[in-house]
PDB file of C-alpha atoms and ligand atoms in Angstrom:
ATOM      1  CA  MET A 187      91.397  98.613  93.350  1.00 92.00           C
ATOM      2  CA  ILE A 188      89.294  95.842  92.297  1.00 95.00           C
ATOM      3  CA  ARG A 189      89.159  96.834  88.916  1.00 95.00           C
ATOM      4  CA  GLN A 190      92.655  97.483  88.604  1.00 96.00           C
ATOM      5  CA  ALA A 191      93.125  93.859  89.889  1.00 97.00           C
ATOM      6  CA  ALA A 192      90.872  92.529  87.450  1.00 96.00           C
ATOM      7  CA  ASP A 193      92.363  94.486  84.736  1.00 96.00           C
ATOM      8  CA  TYR A 194      95.823  93.020  85.433  1.00 96.00           C
ATOM      9  CA  MET A 195      94.090  89.267  85.627  1.00 96.00           C
ATOM     10  CA  LEU A 196      92.448  90.715  82.041  1.00 93.00           C
ATOM     11  CA  GLY A 197      95.609  90.867  80.224  1.00 87.00           C
ATOM     12  CA  ALA A 198      97.822  88.244  81.624  1.00 96.00           C
ATOM     13  CA  GLN A 199      99.621  85.231  80.218  1.00 97.00           C
ATOM     14  CA  SER A 200     101.503  83.957  83.150  1.00 98.00           C
ATOM     15  CA  VAL A 201     100.228  84.503  87.030  1.00 98.00           C
ATOM     16  CA  CYS A 202     102.037  83.208  89.640  1.00 98.00           C
ATOM     17  CA  VAL A 203     100.783  83.206  93.074  1.00 98.00           C
ATOM     18  CA  SER A 204     102.506  83.367  96.695  1.00 98.00           C
ATOM     19  CA  SER A 205     100.364  82.493  99.541  1.00 98.00           C
ATOM     20  CA  GLY A 206     100.897  82.096 103.135  1.00 98.00           C
ATOM     21  CA  ALA A 207      99.159  81.335 105.922  1.00 97.00           C
ATOM     22  CA  GLY A 208      96.726  84.022 105.701  1.00 97.00           C
ATOM     23  CA  MET A 209      95.445  81.762 102.761  1.00 98.00           C
ATOM     24  CA  SER A 210      94.730  79.209 104.991  1.00 98.00           C
ATOM     25  CA  ALA A 211      93.207  80.993 107.676  1.00 97.00           C
ATOM     26  CA  GLU A 212      89.553  81.621 106.549  1.00 97.00           C
ATOM     27  CA  SER A 213      89.340  77.569 106.253  1.00 97.00           C
ATOM     28  CA  GLY A 214      90.425  77.820 110.437  1.00 95.00           C
ATOM     29  CA  VAL A 215      93.787  76.940 109.825  1.00 95.00           C
ATOM     30  CA  PRO A 216      95.926  79.208 112.396  1.00 92.00           C
ATOM     31  CA  THR A 217      98.705  81.286 111.155  1.00 93.00           C
ATOM     32  CA  PHE A 218     102.260  81.972 112.452  1.00 90.00           C
ATOM     33  CA  ARG A 219     102.759  85.523 113.487  1.00 90.00           C
ATOM     34  CA  ASP A 220      99.110  86.817 114.107  1.00 87.00           C
ATOM     35  CA  ASP A 221      98.109  87.740 117.736  1.00 86.00           C
ATOM     36  CA  SER A 222      96.604  84.401 117.869  1.00 86.00           C
ATOM     37  CA  GLY A 223      99.366  82.371 115.621  1.00 88.00           C
ATOM     38  CA  HIS A 224     101.510  79.488 116.351  1.00 87.00           C
ATOM     39  CA  TRP A 225     104.075  81.653 117.334  1.00 88.00           C
ATOM     40  CA  SER A 226     102.342  83.624 119.487  1.00 87.00           C
ATOM     41  CA  LYS A 227     101.955  80.853 122.128  1.00 86.00           C
ATOM     42  CA  PHE A 228     104.861  78.654 120.938  1.00 86.00           C
ATOM     43  CA  ASN A 229     108.154  78.947 120.497  1.00 90.00           C
ATOM     44  CA  PRO A 230     109.462  77.984 116.682  1.00 87.00           C
ATOM     45  CA  ALA A 231     112.583  76.946 117.986  1.00 89.00           C
ATOM     46  CA  GLU A 232     111.528  74.374 120.224  1.00 91.00           C
ATOM     47  CA  LEU A 233     109.060  72.864 117.455  1.00 93.00           C
ATOM     48  CA  ALA A 234     110.312  73.563 114.057  1.00 95.00           C
ATOM     49  CA  THR A 235     113.804  72.603 113.823  1.00 96.00           C
ATOM     50  CA  PRO A 236     116.256  69.673 113.576  1.00 97.00           C
ATOM     51  CA  GLU A 237     117.871  70.518 116.648  1.00 97.00           C
ATOM     52  CA  ALA A 238     114.428  70.446 118.797  1.00 97.00           C
ATOM     53  CA  PHE A 239     113.612  67.180 117.044  1.00 97.00           C
ATOM     54  CA  ALA A 240     116.651  65.640 117.818  1.00 97.00           C
ATOM     55  CA  ARG A 241     116.575  66.893 121.697  1.00 96.00           C
ATOM     56  CA  ASN A 242     112.691  66.370 122.370  1.00 97.00           C
ATOM     57  CA  PRO A 243     111.302  64.211 118.998  1.00 97.00           C
ATOM     58  CA  ARG A 244     107.975  63.176 120.936  1.00 97.00           C
ATOM     59  CA  LYS A 245     107.203  67.180 121.833  1.00 97.00           C
ATOM     60  CA  VAL A 246     108.259  67.855 118.132  1.00 97.00           C
ATOM     61  CA  TRP A 247     105.706  65.023 117.023  1.00 98.00           C
ATOM     62  CA  ALA A 248     102.987  66.421 119.642  1.00 97.00           C
ATOM     63  CA  TRP A 249     103.129  69.610 118.275  1.00 96.00           C
ATOM     64  CA  TYR A 250     102.580  68.111 114.496  1.00 97.00           C
ATOM     65  CA  ARG A 251      99.879  65.052 115.508  1.00 97.00           C
ATOM     66  CA  GLU A 252      97.665  68.201 116.718  1.00 96.00           C
ATOM     67  CA  ARG A 253      98.043  70.019 113.675  1.00 96.00           C
ATOM     68  CA  ARG A 254      97.420  66.873 111.383  1.00 97.00           C
ATOM     69  CA  ARG A 255      94.583  65.863 113.533  1.00 97.00           C
ATOM     70  CA  ALA A 256      93.227  69.143 113.168  1.00 96.00           C
ATOM     71  CA  LEU A 257      93.661  69.188 109.457  1.00 97.00           C
ATOM     72  CA  ALA A 258      91.371  66.082 108.944  1.00 95.00           C
ATOM     73  CA  SER A 259      88.427  68.256 109.163  1.00 96.00           C
ATOM     74  CA  ILE A 260      89.342  71.245 106.765  1.00 97.00           C
ATOM     75  CA  GLU A 261      88.164  72.068 103.903  1.00 97.00           C
ATOM     76  CA  PRO A 262      89.583  74.617 101.483  1.00 98.00           C
ATOM     77  CA  HIS A 263      87.728  77.853 101.303  1.00 98.00           C
ATOM     78  CA  ALA A 264      86.064  79.702  98.064  1.00 98.00           C
ATOM     79  CA  GLY A 265      89.183  81.535  97.560  1.00 98.00           C
ATOM     80  CA  HIS A 266      91.480  78.332  96.904  1.00 98.00           C
ATOM     81  CA  ARG A 267      88.710  77.297  94.379  1.00 98.00           C
ATOM     82  CA  ILE A 268      88.796  80.317  92.475  1.00 98.00           C
ATOM     83  CA  LEU A 269      92.546  79.829  92.476  1.00 98.00           C
ATOM     84  CA  ALA A 270      91.859  76.464  91.021  1.00 98.00           C
ATOM     85  CA  GLU A 271      89.657  77.755  88.374  1.00 98.00           C
ATOM     86  CA  TRP A 272      91.520  80.375  87.457  1.00 97.00           C
ATOM     87  CA  GLU A 273      94.156  77.471  85.986  1.00 97.00           C
ATOM     88  CA  SER A 274      91.591  77.339  83.277  1.00 96.00           C
ATOM     89  CA  ARG A 275      91.446  80.825  82.435  1.00 95.00           C
ATOM     90  CA  VAL A 276      95.262  81.827  82.159  1.00 96.00           C
ATOM     91  CA  PRO A 277      97.505  80.163  79.406  1.00 96.00           C
ATOM     92  CA  GLU A 278      99.902  79.781  82.599  1.00 97.00           C
ATOM     93  CA  MET A 279      98.970  79.689  86.118  1.00 98.00           C
ATOM     94  CA  VAL A 280     101.528  78.746  89.251  1.00 98.00           C
ATOM     95  CA  VAL A 281     100.343  78.955  92.716  1.00 98.00           C
ATOM     96  CA  VAL A 282     104.060  78.842  95.060  1.00 98.00           C
ATOM     97  CA  THR A 283     102.573  78.210  98.962  1.00 98.00           C
ATOM     98  CA  GLN A 284     104.527  78.357 102.007  1.00 97.00           C
ATOM     99  CA  ASN A 285     101.585  76.317 103.517  1.00 98.00           C
ATOM    100  CA  VAL A 286     102.111  72.808 104.529  1.00 98.00           C
ATOM    101  CA  ASP A 287      97.828  72.031 104.347  1.00 98.00           C
ATOM    102  CA  GLY A 288      97.637  70.868 100.939  1.00 98.00           C
ATOM    103  CA  LEU A 289      94.495  73.031 100.572  1.00 98.00           C
ATOM    104  CA  HIS A 290      95.510  74.431  97.612  1.00 98.00           C
ATOM    105  CA  HIS A 291      95.571  70.892  95.915  1.00 98.00           C
ATOM    106  CA  ALA A 292      92.366  69.715  97.467  1.00 98.00           C
ATOM    107  CA  ALA A 293      90.608  72.641  95.765  1.00 98.00           C
ATOM    108  CA  GLY A 294      91.653  71.592  92.398  1.00 98.00           C
ATOM    109  CA  SER A 295      94.868  73.590  91.642  1.00 98.00           C
ATOM    110  CA  LYS A 296      97.383  71.282  89.994  1.00 97.00           C
ATOM    111  CA  ASN A 297     100.176  73.624  89.184  1.00 98.00           C
ATOM    112  CA  VAL A 298     101.289  74.094  93.162  1.00 98.00           C
ATOM    113  CA  ILE A 299     104.557  74.414  94.305  1.00 98.00           C
ATOM    114  CA  GLU A 300     104.695  73.789  98.188  1.00 97.00           C
ATOM    115  CA  LEU A 301     107.783  75.123  99.728  1.00 96.00           C
ATOM    116  CA  HIS A 302     107.878  74.179 103.025  1.00 97.00           C
ATOM    117  CA  GLY A 303     106.393  70.406 102.489  1.00 97.00           C
ATOM    118  CA  ARG A 304     103.273  69.117 103.765  1.00 97.00           C
ATOM    119  CA  LEU A 305     101.437  68.093 107.032  1.00 98.00           C
ATOM    120  CA  ASP A 306     100.096  65.156 105.765  1.00 98.00           C
ATOM    121  CA  VAL A 307     103.842  63.317 104.835  1.00 98.00           C
ATOM    122  CA  ALA A 308     105.963  61.623 107.513  1.00 98.00           C
ATOM    123  CA  ARG A 309     109.354  60.319 106.012  1.00 98.00           C
ATOM    124  CA  CYS A 310     112.004  58.372 107.572  1.00 98.00           C
ATOM    125  CA  THR A 311     115.347  60.491 108.883  1.00 97.00           C
ATOM    126  CA  ALA A 312     117.480  57.443 107.438  1.00 97.00           C
ATOM    127  CA  CYS A 313     116.091  56.203 104.553  1.00 98.00           C
ATOM    128  CA  ASP A 314     113.963  57.081 101.407  1.00 96.00           C
ATOM    129  CA  TYR A 315     110.810  55.709 102.995  1.00 98.00           C
ATOM    130  CA  ALA A 316     107.606  58.385 103.375  1.00 98.00           C
ATOM    131  CA  ILE A 317     103.931  58.002 103.567  1.00 98.00           C
ATOM    132  CA  GLN A 318     101.095  60.085 102.658  1.00 97.00           C
ATOM    133  CA  GLY A 319      97.930  60.482 105.026  1.00 97.00           C
ATOM    134  CA  LEU A 320      97.009  62.040 108.214  1.00 97.00           C
ATOM    135  CA  ASP A 321      96.008  58.625 110.228  1.00 96.00           C
ATOM    136  CA  ASP A 322      97.733  59.299 113.757  1.00 97.00           C
ATOM    137  CA  LEU A 323     101.465  57.569 113.558  1.00 97.00           C
ATOM    138  CA  GLY A 324     101.736  57.555 117.370  1.00 97.00           C
ATOM    139  CA  PRO A 325     104.121  59.777 119.569  1.00 97.00           C
ATOM    140  CA  ASP A 326     107.244  58.436 118.349  1.00 97.00           C
ATOM    141  CA  PRO A 327     106.656  56.431 115.044  1.00 98.00           C
ATOM    142  CA  ARG A 328     109.461  54.165 113.150  1.00 98.00           C
ATOM    143  CA  CYS A 329     109.737  53.223 109.608  1.00 98.00           C
ATOM    144  CA  PRO A 330     108.492  49.965 108.705  1.00 97.00           C
ATOM    145  CA  GLU A 331     111.475  49.543 106.356  1.00 97.00           C
ATOM    146  CA  CYS A 332     114.806  50.331 108.393  1.00 98.00           C
ATOM    147  CA  GLU A 333     113.131  50.767 112.099  1.00 97.00           C
ATOM    148  CA  GLN A 334     114.657  54.254 112.043  1.00 98.00           C
ATOM    149  CA  ARG A 335     112.487  57.483 113.283  1.00 98.00           C
ATOM    150  CA  LEU A 336     110.157  59.129 111.178  1.00 98.00           C
ATOM    151  CA  ARG A 337     109.610  62.844 111.052  1.00 98.00           C
ATOM    152  CA  PRO A 338     107.082  65.376 109.493  1.00 98.00           C
ATOM    153  CA  GLY A 339     107.302  65.664 105.900  1.00 97.00           C
ATOM    154  CA  VAL A 340     107.600  69.611 106.374  1.00 97.00           C
ATOM    155  CA  VAL A 341     110.580  71.932 106.134  1.00 97.00           C
ATOM    156  CA  TRP A 342     112.183  73.427 109.312  1.00 97.00           C
ATOM    157  CA  PHE A 343     113.900  76.555 109.826  1.00 94.00           C
ATOM    158  CA  GLY A 344     117.735  75.714 108.613  1.00 93.00           C
ATOM    159  CA  GLU A 345     116.810  73.273 106.710  1.00 95.00           C
ATOM    160  CA  MET A 346     117.095  73.259 102.632  1.00 92.00           C
ATOM    161  CA  LEU A 347     113.895  73.189 100.712  1.00 94.00           C
ATOM    162  CA  PRO A 348     112.586  70.519  98.545  1.00 89.00           C
ATOM    163  CA  PRO A 349     114.556  69.749  95.550  1.00 86.00           C
ATOM    164  CA  GLY A 350     113.938  71.756  92.704  1.00 94.00           C
ATOM    165  CA  ALA A 351     110.974  73.724  94.511  1.00 96.00           C
ATOM    166  CA  THR A 352     113.046  77.070  94.699  1.00 96.00           C
ATOM    167  CA  GLU A 353     114.321  77.131  91.370  1.00 97.00           C
ATOM    168  CA  ALA A 354     110.668  76.324  89.957  1.00 97.00           C
ATOM    169  CA  ALA A 355     109.021  78.815  92.153  1.00 98.00           C
ATOM    170  CA  PHE A 356     111.420  81.835  91.010  1.00 97.00           C
ATOM    171  CA  ALA A 357     111.783  80.526  87.711  1.00 98.00           C
ATOM    172  CA  ALA A 358     107.881  81.210  87.783  1.00 98.00           C
ATOM    173  CA  ALA A 359     108.066  84.531  89.879  1.00 98.00           C
ATOM    174  CA  ARG A 360     110.259  85.888  86.608  1.00 98.00           C
ATOM    175  CA  LYS A 361     108.266  85.004  84.078  1.00 97.00           C
ATOM    176  CA  CYS A 362     105.045  86.093  85.510  1.00 98.00           C
ATOM    177  CA  ASP A 363     103.191  89.104  84.429  1.00 97.00           C
ATOM    178  CA  VAL A 364     100.807  89.338  87.637  1.00 98.00           C
ATOM    179  CA  LEU A 365     102.111  87.973  90.971  1.00 98.00           C
ATOM    180  CA  LEU A 366      99.195  88.001  93.786  1.00 98.00           C
ATOM    181  CA  VAL A 367     101.044  87.809  96.979  1.00 98.00           C
ATOM    182  CA  ILE A 368      98.550  86.373  99.215  1.00 98.00           C
ATOM    183  CA  GLY A 369      98.191  86.487 103.025  1.00 97.00           C
ATOM    184  CA  THR A 370     102.225  85.579 103.820  1.00 97.00           C
ATOM    185  CA  SER A 371     103.680  88.064 106.219  1.00 95.00           C
ATOM    186  CA  GLY A 372     106.733  88.292 103.717  1.00 93.00           C
ATOM    187  CA  VAL A 373     109.694  87.653 106.758  1.00 91.00           C
ATOM    188  CA  VAL A 374     110.491  83.980 105.712  1.00 90.00           C
ATOM    189  CA  GLN A 375     113.134  83.118 102.659  1.00 91.00           C
ATOM    190  CA  PRO A 376     113.048  82.472  99.967  1.00 91.00           C
ATOM    191  CA  ALA A 377     109.185  83.213  99.689  1.00 92.00           C
ATOM    192  CA  ALA A 378     109.603  86.611 100.778  1.00 93.00           C
ATOM    193  CA  SER A 379     112.074  87.353  97.753  1.00 95.00           C
ATOM    194  CA  LEU A 380     109.740  86.153  95.037  1.00 97.00           C
ATOM    195  CA  ALA A 381     107.615  89.464  95.187  1.00 97.00           C
ATOM    196  CA  GLU A 382     111.197  91.439  94.549  1.00 96.00           C
ATOM    197  CA  VAL A 383     111.963  89.242  92.001  1.00 97.00           C
ATOM    198  CA  ALA A 384     108.861  89.404  89.767  1.00 97.00           C
ATOM    199  CA  LYS A 385     108.385  93.169  90.438  1.00 97.00           C
ATOM    200  CA  THR A 386     112.191  93.765  89.117  1.00 96.00           C
ATOM    201  CA  ALA A 387     111.458  91.761  86.387  1.00 97.00           C
ATOM    202  CA  GLY A 388     108.304  93.702  85.090  1.00 97.00           C
ATOM    203  CA  ALA A 389     105.008  91.415  86.699  1.00 98.00           C
ATOM    204  CA  ARG A 390     102.384  93.761  88.136  1.00 98.00           C
ATOM    205  CA  LEU A 391     102.177  93.201  91.775  1.00 98.00           C
ATOM    206  CA  ILE A 392      98.811  92.387  94.011  1.00 98.00           C
ATOM    207  CA  GLU A 393      98.648  92.051  97.345  1.00 98.00           C
ATOM    208  CA  ILE A 394      95.929  90.510  99.275  1.00 98.00           C
ATOM    209  CA  ASN A 395      96.278  91.202 103.096  1.00 98.00           C
ATOM    210  CA  PRO A 396      93.927  93.005 105.588  1.00 97.00           C
ATOM    211  CA  THR A 397      97.685  93.936 107.084  1.00 97.00           C
ATOM    212  CA  PRO A 398     100.500  96.250 105.315  1.00 97.00           C
ATOM    213  CA  THR A 399     103.622  93.801 104.949  1.00 97.00           C
ATOM    214  CA  PRO A 400     107.565  95.103 103.553  1.00 96.00           C
ATOM    215  CA  ILE A 401     106.094  93.752 100.488  1.00 96.00           C
ATOM    216  CA  SER A 402     103.329  96.604 100.518  1.00 96.00           C
ATOM    217  CA  ALA A 403     105.774  99.076  99.420  1.00 94.00           C
ATOM    218  CA  TYR A 404     106.243  97.796  95.994  1.00 93.00           C
ATOM    219  CA  ALA A 405     102.916  96.303  95.367  1.00 97.00           C
ATOM    220  CA  ASP A 406     101.112  97.877  92.773  1.00 97.00           C
ATOM    221  CA  VAL A 407      97.527  97.219  94.223  1.00 98.00           C
ATOM    222  CA  CYS A 408      96.879  96.309  97.987  1.00 98.00           C
ATOM    223  CA  LEU A 409      93.912  94.715  98.673  1.00 98.00           C
ATOM    224  CA  ARG A 410      92.702  95.136 103.008  1.00 98.00           C
ATOM    225  CA  SER A 411      91.299  92.308 103.292  1.00 96.00           C
ATOM    226  CA  GLY A 412      90.772  88.684 103.610  1.00 97.00           C
ATOM    227  CA  CYS A 413      92.188  86.827 100.635  1.00 98.00           C
ATOM    228  CA  ARG A 414      88.392  84.841 100.434  1.00 98.00           C
ATOM    229  CA  ASP A 415      86.449  88.642  99.607  1.00 98.00           C
ATOM    230  CA  ALA A 416      89.076  89.836  97.872  1.00 98.00           C
ATOM    231  CA  LEU A 417      89.592  86.683  95.038  1.00 98.00           C
ATOM    232  CA  THR A 418      85.828  86.543  95.137  1.00 98.00           C
ATOM    233  CA  ALA A 419      85.548  90.207  93.656  1.00 98.00           C
ATOM    234  CA  ILE A 420      88.192  90.227  91.599  1.00 98.00           C
ATOM    235  CA  ASP A 421      86.901  86.917  90.005  1.00 97.00           C
ATOM    236  CA  ARG A 422      83.834  88.773  89.788  1.00 97.00           C
ATOM    237  CA  ALA A 423      85.294  92.201  88.216  1.00 96.00           C
ATOM    238  CA  TRP A 424      87.193  90.103  86.042  1.00 95.00           C
ATOM    239  CA  ARG A 425      84.049  88.115  84.398  1.00 94.00           C
ATOM    240  CA  GLU A 426      82.258  91.709  84.231  1.00 93.00           C
ATOM    241  CA  MET A 427      85.392  92.836  82.025  1.00 90.00           C
ATOM    242  CA  GLY A 428      85.006  89.737  79.579  1.00 77.00           C
ATOM    243  CA  SER A 429      87.954  87.312  79.144  1.00 57.00           C
TER     244      SER A 429
HETATM  245  P1  OAD B 177     102.536  84.531 108.633  1.00 73.56           P
HETATM  246  O1  OAD B 177     101.594  83.977 110.278  1.00 73.56           O
HETATM  247  O2  OAD B 177     103.691  85.105 109.422  1.00 73.56           O
HETATM  248  O3  OAD B 177     101.503  85.383 108.343  1.00 73.56           O
HETATM  249  C1  OAD B 177     100.242  85.315 107.867  1.00 73.56           C
HETATM  250  C2  OAD B 177      99.813  86.495 107.453  1.00 73.56           C
HETATM  251  O4  OAD B 177      98.342  86.565 106.883  1.00 73.56           O
HETATM  252  C3  OAD B 177      99.692  87.894 108.017  1.00 73.56           C
HETATM  253  O5  OAD B 177     100.460  89.069 107.221  1.00 73.56           O
HETATM  254  C4  OAD B 177      98.368  88.211 108.136  1.00 73.56           C
HETATM  255  O6  OAD B 177      97.933  89.756 108.102  1.00 73.56           O
HETATM  256  C5  OAD B 177      97.984  87.744 106.992  1.00 73.56           C
HETATM  257  N1  OAD B 177      96.086  87.495 106.905  1.00 73.56           N
HETATM  258  C6  OAD B 177      95.810  87.105 108.370  1.00 73.56           C
HETATM  259  N2  OAD B 177      94.630  86.467 107.612  1.00 73.56           N
HETATM  260  C7  OAD B 177      94.077  86.759 106.614  1.00 73.56           C
HETATM  261  C8  OAD B 177      93.067  86.403 105.604  1.00 73.56           C
HETATM  262  N3  OAD B 177      91.895  85.861 106.024  1.00 73.56           N
HETATM  263  N4  OAD B 177      93.297  86.938 104.057  1.00 73.56           N
HETATM  264  C9  OAD B 177      94.491  87.300 103.708  1.00 73.56           C
HETATM  265  N5  OAD B 177      95.276  87.002 104.840  1.00 73.56           N
HETATM  266  C10 OAD B 177      95.675  87.221 106.237  1.00 73.56           C
HETATM  267  O7  OAD B 177     102.351  83.386 107.856  1.00 73.56           O
HETATM  268  P2  OAD B 177     103.543  82.835 106.617  1.00 73.56           P
HETATM  269  O8  OAD B 177     103.723  84.471 106.062  1.00 73.56           O
HETATM  270  O9  OAD B 177     102.724  82.363 105.776  1.00 73.56           O
HETATM  271  O10 OAD B 177     107.498  78.666 107.984  1.00 73.56           O
HETATM  272  O11 OAD B 177     104.518  82.353 107.212  1.00 73.56           O
HETATM  273  C11 OAD B 177     105.517  81.948 106.481  1.00 73.56           C
HETATM  274  C12 OAD B 177     106.297  80.664 107.142  1.00 73.56           C
HETATM  275  O12 OAD B 177     106.722  81.065 108.754  1.00 73.56           O
HETATM  276  C13 OAD B 177     105.438  79.168 107.628  1.00 73.56           C
HETATM  277  O13 OAD B 177     105.229  78.662 106.152  1.00 73.56           O
HETATM  278  C14 OAD B 177     105.792  78.858 108.647  1.00 73.56           C
HETATM  279  C15 OAD B 177     106.255  79.777 109.874  1.00 73.56           C
HETATM  280  O14 OAD B 177     107.076  80.090 110.663  1.00 73.56           O
HETATM  281  C16 OAD B 177     108.112  77.139 108.703  1.00 73.56           C
HETATM  282  O15 OAD B 177     107.722  76.888 109.955  1.00 73.56           O
HETATM  283  C17 OAD B 177     109.112  77.273 108.258  1.00 73.56           C
END
């Protein structure tokens, strides 16, 4: 299985990665739908929708403040770094992520499409003001330019994705020779459809996930382990084959 995955990488001119919360799990960021994930403890309708924020902004901010505080001491792991290194080994490499933690960037990946925004950004609900950083902004922060409420710079359920992100992600999926689907349950759209689009366009699909997902059914290779081990093993096998 590892050799097969490495063989696909060896011949690839264009590689797309679709990563989800499992990619960050080994850095200590909780996932959403695992037994200990966020959605086993909290109701997404109360924390991750525009309606929830309109109803109770302090409650929503309290959850994001805690996640921002935790993120300040979190670092990318070897798997993130391997993906960043692959940018110099593959002619075209794009990481499409549902993660809001910025760990792909922190590891050195440059070509990253962040479908769900970023935890370290807060933006104004009324004007174009946005601020990046993990400083605690307080229980109900206001815009310094127009005094209106600031909100977390993430995408909530029912909202549009950042302009251009969906188009760029699907263009990468259609163009790639290999799509690596890493650490996502494959149930949140539109990210979940990247795999089908890539497969239909002729790409090889490698899934890295300890647990089967709806994507497993049409993956060419399913690696049932954590992403750090799987990526390390692919990287090693690929190097042994030569590049
Ligand atoms: P989920 O929490 O739904 O799924 C995480 C996946 O990672 C599961 O399939 C796990 O089996 C897998 N996993 C766990 N540990 C892993 C590891 N060490 N290596 C590889 N895989 C591992 O997270 P996502 O699919 O990313 O959206 O969720 C997508 C979206 O749902 C999130 O961006 C968020 C959430 O609601 C919004 O809040 C809008």
